[in-house]
Short mmCIF file of C-alpha atoms in Angstrom, two decimals:
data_model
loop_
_atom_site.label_atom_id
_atom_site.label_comp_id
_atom_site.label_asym_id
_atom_site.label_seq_id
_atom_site.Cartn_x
_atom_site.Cartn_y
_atom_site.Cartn_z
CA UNK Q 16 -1.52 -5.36 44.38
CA UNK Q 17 0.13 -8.21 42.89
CA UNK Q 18 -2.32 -10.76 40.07
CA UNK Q 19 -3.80 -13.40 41.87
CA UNK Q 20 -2.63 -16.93 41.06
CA UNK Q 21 -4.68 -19.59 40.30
CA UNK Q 22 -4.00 -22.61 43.06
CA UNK Q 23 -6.89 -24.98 42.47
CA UNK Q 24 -6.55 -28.07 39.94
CA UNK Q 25 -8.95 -27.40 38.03
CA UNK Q 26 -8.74 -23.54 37.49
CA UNK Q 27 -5.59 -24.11 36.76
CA UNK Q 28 -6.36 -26.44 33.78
CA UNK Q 29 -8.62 -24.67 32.40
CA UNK Q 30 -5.92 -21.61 32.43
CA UNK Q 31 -3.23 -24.03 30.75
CA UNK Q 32 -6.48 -25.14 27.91
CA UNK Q 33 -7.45 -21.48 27.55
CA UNK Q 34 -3.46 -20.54 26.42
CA UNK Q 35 -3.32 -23.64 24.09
CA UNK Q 36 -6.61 -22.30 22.44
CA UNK Q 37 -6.02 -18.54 21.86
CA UNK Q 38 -2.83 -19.84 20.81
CA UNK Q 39 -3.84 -21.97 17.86
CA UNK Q 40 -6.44 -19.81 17.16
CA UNK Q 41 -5.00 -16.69 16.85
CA UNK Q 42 -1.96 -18.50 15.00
CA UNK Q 43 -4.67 -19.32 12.23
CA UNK Q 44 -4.93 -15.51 11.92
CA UNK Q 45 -1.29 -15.71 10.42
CA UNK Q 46 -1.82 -18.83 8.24
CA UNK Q 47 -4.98 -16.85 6.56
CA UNK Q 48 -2.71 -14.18 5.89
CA UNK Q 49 -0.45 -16.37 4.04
CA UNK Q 50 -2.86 -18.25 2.36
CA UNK Q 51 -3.67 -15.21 0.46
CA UNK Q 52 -0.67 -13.28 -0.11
CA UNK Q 53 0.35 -16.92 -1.94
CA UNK Q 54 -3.19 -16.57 -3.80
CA UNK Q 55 -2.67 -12.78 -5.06
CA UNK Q 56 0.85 -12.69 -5.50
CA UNK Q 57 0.90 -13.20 -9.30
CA UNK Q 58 -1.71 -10.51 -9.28
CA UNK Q 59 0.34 -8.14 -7.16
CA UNK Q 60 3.17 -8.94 -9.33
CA UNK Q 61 1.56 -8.11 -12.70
CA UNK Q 62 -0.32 -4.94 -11.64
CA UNK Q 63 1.21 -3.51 -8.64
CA UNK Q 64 5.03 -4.29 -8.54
CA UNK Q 65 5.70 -3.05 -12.37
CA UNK Q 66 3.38 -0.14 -12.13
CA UNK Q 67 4.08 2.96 -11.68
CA UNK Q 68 4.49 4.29 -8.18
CA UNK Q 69 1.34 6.74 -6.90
CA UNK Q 70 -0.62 6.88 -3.98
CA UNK Q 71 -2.64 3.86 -4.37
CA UNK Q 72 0.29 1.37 -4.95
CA UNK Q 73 1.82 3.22 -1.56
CA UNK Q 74 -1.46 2.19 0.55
CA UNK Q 75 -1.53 -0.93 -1.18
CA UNK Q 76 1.94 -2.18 0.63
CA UNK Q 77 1.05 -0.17 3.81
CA UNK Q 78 -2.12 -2.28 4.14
CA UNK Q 79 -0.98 -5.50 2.52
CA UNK Q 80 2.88 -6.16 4.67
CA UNK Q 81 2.69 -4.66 8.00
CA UNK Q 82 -0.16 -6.95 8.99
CA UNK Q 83 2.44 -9.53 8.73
CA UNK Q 84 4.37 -7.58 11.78
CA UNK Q 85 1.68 -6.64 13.69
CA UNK Q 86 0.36 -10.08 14.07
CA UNK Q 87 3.83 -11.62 14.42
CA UNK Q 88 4.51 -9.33 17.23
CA UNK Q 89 0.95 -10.46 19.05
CA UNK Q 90 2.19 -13.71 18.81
CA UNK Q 91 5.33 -13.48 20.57
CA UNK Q 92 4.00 -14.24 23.45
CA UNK Q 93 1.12 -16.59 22.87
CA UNK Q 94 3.61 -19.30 22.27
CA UNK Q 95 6.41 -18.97 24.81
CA UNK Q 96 6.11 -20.74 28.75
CA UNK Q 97 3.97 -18.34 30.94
CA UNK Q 98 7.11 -16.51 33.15
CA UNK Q 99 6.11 -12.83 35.10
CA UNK Q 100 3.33 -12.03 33.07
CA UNK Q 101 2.70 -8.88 34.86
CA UNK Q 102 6.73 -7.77 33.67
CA UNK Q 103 6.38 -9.18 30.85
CA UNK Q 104 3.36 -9.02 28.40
CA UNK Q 105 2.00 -5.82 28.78
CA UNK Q 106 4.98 -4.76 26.71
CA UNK Q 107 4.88 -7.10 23.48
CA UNK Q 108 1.01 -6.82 23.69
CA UNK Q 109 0.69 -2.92 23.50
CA UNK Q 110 2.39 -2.66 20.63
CA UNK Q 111 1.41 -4.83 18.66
CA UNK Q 112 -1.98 -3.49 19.41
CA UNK Q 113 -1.23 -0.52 18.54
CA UNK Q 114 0.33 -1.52 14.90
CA UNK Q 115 -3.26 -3.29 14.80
CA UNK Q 116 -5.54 -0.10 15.37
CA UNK Q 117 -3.51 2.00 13.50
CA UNK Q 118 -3.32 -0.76 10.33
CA UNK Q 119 -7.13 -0.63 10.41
CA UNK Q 120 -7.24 2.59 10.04
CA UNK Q 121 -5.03 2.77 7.02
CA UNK Q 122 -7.11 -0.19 5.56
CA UNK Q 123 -10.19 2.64 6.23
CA UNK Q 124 -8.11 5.45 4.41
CA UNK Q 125 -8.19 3.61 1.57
CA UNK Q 126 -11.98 3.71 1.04
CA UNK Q 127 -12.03 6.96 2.01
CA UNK Q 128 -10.06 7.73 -0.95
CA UNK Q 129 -11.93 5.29 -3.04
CA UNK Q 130 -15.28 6.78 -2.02
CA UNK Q 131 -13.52 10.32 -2.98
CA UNK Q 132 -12.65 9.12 -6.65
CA UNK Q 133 -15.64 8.10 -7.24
CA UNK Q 134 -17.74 11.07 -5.99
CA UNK Q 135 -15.64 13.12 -9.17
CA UNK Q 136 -12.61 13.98 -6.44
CA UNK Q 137 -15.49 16.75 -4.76
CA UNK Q 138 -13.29 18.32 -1.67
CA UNK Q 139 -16.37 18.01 0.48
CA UNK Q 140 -16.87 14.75 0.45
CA UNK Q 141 -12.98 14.33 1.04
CA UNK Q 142 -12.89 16.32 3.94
CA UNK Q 143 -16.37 15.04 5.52
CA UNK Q 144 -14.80 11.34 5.54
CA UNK Q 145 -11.68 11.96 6.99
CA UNK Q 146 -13.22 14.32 10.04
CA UNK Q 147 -15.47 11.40 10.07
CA UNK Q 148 -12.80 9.09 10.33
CA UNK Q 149 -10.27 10.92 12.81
CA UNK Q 150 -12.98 11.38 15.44
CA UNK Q 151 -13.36 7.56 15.27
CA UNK Q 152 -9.64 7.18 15.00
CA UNK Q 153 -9.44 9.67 18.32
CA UNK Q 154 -11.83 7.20 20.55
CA UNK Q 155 -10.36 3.88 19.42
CA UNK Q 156 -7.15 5.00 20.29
CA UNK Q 157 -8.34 6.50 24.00
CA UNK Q 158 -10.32 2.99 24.36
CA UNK Q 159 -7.34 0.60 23.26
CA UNK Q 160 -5.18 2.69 26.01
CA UNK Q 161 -8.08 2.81 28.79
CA UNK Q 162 -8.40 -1.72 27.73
CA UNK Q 163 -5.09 -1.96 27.73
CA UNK Q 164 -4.15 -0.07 31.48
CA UNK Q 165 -6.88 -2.50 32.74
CA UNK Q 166 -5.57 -6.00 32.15
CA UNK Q 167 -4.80 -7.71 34.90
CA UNK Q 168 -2.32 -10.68 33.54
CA UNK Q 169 -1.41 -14.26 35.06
CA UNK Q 170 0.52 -13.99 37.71
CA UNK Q 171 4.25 -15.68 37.74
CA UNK Q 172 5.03 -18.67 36.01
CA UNK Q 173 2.79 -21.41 36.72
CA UNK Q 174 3.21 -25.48 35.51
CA UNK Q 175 1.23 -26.18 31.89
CA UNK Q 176 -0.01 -22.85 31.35
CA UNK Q 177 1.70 -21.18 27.81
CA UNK Q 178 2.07 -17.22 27.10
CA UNK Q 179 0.40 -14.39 28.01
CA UNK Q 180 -3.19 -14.84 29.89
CA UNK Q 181 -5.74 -12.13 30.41
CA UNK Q 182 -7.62 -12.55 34.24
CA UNK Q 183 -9.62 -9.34 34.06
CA UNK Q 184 -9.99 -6.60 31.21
CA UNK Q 185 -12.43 -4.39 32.89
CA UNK Q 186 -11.85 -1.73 30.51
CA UNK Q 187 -12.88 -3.93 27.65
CA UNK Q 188 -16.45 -2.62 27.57
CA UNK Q 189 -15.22 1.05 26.68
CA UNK Q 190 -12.55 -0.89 23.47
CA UNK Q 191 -16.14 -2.99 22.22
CA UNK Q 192 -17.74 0.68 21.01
CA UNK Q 193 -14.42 0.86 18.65
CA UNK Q 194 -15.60 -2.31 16.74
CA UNK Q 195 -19.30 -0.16 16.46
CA UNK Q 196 -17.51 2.77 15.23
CA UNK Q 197 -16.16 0.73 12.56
CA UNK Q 198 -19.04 -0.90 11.26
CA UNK Q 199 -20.99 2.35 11.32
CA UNK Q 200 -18.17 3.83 9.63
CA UNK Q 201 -17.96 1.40 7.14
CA UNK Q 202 -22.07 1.30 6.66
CA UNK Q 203 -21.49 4.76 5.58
CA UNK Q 204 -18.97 4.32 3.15
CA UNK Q 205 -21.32 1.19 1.69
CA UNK Q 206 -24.07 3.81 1.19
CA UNK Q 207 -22.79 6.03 -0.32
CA UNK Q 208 -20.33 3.89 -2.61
CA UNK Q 209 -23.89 2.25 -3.68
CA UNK Q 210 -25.42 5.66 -4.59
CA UNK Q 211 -22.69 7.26 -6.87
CA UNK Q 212 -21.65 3.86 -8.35
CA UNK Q 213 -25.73 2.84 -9.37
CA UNK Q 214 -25.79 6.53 -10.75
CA UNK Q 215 -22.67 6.64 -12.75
CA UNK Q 216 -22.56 3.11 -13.57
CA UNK Q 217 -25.99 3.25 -15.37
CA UNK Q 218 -24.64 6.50 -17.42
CA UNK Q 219 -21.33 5.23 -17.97
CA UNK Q 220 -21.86 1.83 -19.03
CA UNK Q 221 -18.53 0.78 -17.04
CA UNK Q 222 -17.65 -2.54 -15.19
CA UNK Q 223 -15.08 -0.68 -13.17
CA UNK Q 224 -18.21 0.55 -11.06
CA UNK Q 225 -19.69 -2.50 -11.03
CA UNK Q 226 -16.65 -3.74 -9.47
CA UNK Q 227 -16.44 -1.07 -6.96
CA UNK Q 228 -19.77 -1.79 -5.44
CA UNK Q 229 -19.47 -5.41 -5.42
CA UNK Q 230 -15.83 -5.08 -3.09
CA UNK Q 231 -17.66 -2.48 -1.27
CA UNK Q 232 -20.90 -4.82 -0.43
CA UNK Q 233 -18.12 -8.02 0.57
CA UNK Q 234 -15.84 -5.64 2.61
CA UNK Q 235 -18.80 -4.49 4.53
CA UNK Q 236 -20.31 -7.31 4.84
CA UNK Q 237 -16.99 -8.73 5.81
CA UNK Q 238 -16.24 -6.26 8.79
CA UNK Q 239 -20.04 -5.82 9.83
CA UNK Q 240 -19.18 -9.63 10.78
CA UNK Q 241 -15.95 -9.58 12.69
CA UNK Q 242 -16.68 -6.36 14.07
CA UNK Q 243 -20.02 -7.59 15.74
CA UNK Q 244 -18.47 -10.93 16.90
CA UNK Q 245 -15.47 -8.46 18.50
CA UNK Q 246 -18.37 -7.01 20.80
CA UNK Q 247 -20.19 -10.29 21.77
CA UNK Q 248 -16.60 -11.62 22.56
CA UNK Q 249 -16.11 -8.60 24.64
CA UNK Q 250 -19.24 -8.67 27.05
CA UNK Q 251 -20.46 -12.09 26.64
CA UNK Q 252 -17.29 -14.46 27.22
CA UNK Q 253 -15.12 -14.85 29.73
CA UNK Q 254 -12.06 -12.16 30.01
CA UNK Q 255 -9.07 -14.32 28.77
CA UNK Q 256 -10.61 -14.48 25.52
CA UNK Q 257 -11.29 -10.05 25.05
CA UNK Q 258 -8.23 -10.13 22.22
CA UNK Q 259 -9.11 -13.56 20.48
CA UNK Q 260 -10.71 -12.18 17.46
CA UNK Q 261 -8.53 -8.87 16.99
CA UNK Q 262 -5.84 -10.37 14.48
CA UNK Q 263 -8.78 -11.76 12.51
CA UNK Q 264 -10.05 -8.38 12.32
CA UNK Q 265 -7.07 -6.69 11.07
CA UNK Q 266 -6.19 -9.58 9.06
CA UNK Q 267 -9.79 -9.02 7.30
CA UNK Q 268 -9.03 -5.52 6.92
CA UNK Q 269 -5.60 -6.32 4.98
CA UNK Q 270 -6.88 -8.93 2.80
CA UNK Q 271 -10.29 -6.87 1.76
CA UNK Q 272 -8.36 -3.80 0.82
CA UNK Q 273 -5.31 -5.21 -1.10
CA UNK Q 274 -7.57 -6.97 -3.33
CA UNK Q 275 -10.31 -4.12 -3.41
CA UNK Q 276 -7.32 -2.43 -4.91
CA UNK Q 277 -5.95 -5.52 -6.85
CA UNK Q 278 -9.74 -5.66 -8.88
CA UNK Q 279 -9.66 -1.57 -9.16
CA UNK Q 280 -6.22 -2.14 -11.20
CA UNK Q 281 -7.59 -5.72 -13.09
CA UNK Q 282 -10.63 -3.46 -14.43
CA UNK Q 283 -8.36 -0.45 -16.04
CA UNK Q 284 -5.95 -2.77 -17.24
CA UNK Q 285 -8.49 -4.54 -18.94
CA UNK Q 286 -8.99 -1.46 -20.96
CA UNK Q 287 -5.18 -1.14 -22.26
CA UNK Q 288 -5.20 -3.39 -24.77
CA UNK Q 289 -1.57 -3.44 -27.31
CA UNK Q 290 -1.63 -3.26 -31.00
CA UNK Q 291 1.36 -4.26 -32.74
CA UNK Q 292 2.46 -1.17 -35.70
CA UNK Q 293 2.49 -4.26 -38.29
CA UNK Q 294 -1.28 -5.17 -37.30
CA UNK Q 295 -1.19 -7.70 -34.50
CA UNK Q 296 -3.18 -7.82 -31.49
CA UNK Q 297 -1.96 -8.34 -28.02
CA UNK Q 298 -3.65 -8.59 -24.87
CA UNK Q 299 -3.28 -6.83 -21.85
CA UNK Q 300 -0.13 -6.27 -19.67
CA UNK Q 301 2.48 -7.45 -22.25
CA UNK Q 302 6.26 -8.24 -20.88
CA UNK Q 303 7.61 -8.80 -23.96
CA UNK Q 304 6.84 -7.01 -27.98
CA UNK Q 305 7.77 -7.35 -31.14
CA UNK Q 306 11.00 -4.89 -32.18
CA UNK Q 307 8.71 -2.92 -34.16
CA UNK Q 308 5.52 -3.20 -31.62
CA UNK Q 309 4.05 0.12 -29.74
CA UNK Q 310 1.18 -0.74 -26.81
CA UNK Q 311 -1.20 1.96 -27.26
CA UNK Q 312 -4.52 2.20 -25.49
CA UNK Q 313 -8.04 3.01 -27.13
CA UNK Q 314 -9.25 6.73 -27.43
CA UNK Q 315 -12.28 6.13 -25.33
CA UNK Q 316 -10.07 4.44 -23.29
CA UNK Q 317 -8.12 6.92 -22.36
CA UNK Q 318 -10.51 9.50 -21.75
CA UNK Q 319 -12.58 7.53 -19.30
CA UNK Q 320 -11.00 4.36 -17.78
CA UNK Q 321 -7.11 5.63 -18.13
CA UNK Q 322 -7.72 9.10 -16.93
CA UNK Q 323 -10.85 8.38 -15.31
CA UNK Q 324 -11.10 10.14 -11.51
CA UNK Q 325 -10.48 6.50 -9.43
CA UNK Q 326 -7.63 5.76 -11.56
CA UNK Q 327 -6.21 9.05 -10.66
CA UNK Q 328 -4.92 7.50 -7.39
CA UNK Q 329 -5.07 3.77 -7.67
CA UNK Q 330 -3.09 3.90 -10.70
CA UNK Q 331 -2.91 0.74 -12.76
CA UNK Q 332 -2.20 1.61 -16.19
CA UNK Q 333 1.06 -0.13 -17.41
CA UNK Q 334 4.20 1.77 -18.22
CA UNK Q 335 3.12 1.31 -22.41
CA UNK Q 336 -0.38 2.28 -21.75
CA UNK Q 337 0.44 5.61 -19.82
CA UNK Q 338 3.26 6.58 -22.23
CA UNK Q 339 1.31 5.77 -25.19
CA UNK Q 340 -1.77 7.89 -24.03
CA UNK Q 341 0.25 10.90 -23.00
CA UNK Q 342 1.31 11.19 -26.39
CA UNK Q 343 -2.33 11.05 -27.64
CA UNK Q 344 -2.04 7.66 -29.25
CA UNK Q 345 -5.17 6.41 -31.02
CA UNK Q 346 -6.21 3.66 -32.92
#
């Protein structure tokens, strides 16, 4: 059966206001996105770009770039006249949402691994999370596919009316329990983050735990938000509006986790600090040393923020730092 098509004047105004919204609202998803890669780029410069590759610099630029395509190709047809919606939207739309789910879920690896570092790397706790995880990976994915079967889009072209417009979603009640699983799964991580972090944190002394749980408590807080507002959108409003919160979402995700990572790396670089050989002190992440100067980090240093288990995979110790503490450098 072919989409029916709005005839009356004033359904058909509210169609053309509804695609003018979502438009500009799901537009300011992008401009967030931008807004903070401009704000953390020196940062990513300085402690993720001259670093040495390792698994957390490779999840940082999986979670911090593709957002960029996944909610560019969303877009493409929010702002373009309505044509055959049917032909098509359906097209643009399920990929891009599918870039989106599976971009969350990367965001969500990265905790994972996170939470693993700090439990002391234990295999158990590794393997619980990702089980964990996968299941909820397994039913988002069914429900985006079962939401996405079920729209019924705008019929052809009508007069005022811009890009893609939902009429009916009624699969969107099964794709609302995906924004649940992520908030539980995410209240789980938050738990258990604040456990080993108040426990080692008290016997280690360290700010990098301090940090850890703070990011953890804003991230969670964070998607608790979005992901809640997600499910009121999706059985309280009308259908038309089931996707208008989704970008925000997985821009959330990108921006939470790059800089979770970001702070991880401004922490343990903190604890590199060069020494010049003829007695001078420089700070930090140095670019440029004295012909006779050697960066070298602290003993204490190195045995618990350089080498300690989270820096394992999120890396951040300069090129200086590392070389100087493999050879056993001390002060």
């Amino acid at each position: 059966m072919a989409p029916p098509i709005a005839t009356d004047h004033d359904a058909l105004r509210n169609l053309a206001i509804s695609g003018i919204a979502l438009a500009m609202i799901q537009s300011s998803a992008l401009t967030i996105l931008i807004y903070d890669w401009l704000l953390t780029l020196e940062k990513e410069v300085t402690l993720v770009w001259s670093s040495k590759w390792s698994l957390g610099k490779a999840l940082y630029f999986l979670t911090r770039y593709p957002p960029f395509v996944d909610v560019l190709i969303c877009l493409s047809r929010r702002w373009v006249p309505n044509k055959d919606s049917a032909t098509h939207c359906p097209i643009p739309v399920h990929i891009g949402f599918w870039f989106v789910t599976v971009g969350m879920h990367v965001a969500e690896l990265i905790l994972v691994l996170r939470t693993w570092a700090i439990c002391g790397r234990n295999k158990w706790v590794l393997r619980g999370l990702l089980f964990f995880q996968m299941l909820i990976f397994l039913y988002n994915a069914a429900s985006l596919e079962i939401f996405l079967r079920s729209i019924v889009w705008l019929g052809p072209e009508l007069p005022g009316v811009v890009g893609c417009l939902i009429l009916s979603a009624p699969g969107r009640r099964y794709f609302s329990i995906a924004y649940i699983n992520l908030a539980a799964f995410e209240l789980c991580i938050f738990v258990m983050t604040t456990i080993v972090c108040y426990r080692r944190g008290r016997r280690n002394g360290s700010g990098l735990f301090y940090v850890v749980w703070r990011d953890g408590l804003i991230f969670f807080l964070l998607i608790f938000m979005i992901s809640a507002l997600n499910v009121m959108v999706m059985f309280a409003i009308p259908h038309e509006y089931s996707i208008v919160l989704t970008l925000f979402q997985r821009v959330l995700h990108s921006i939470a986790t790059g800089r979770i990572l970001l702070h991880m790396r401004e922490e343990v670089s903190r604890k590199c600090i060069a020494f010049t050989i003829g007695g001078g002190q420089q700070s930090g992440w140095n670019t440029t040393h004295e012909k006779n100067s050697k960066p070298i980090c602290f003993a204490h240093d190195v045995t618990f923020e350089c080498r300690d288990e989270l820096t394992f995979w999120i890396g951040g110790e300069s090129q200086e730092c590392s070389e100087s503490s493999s050879s056993n450098s001390t002060l």
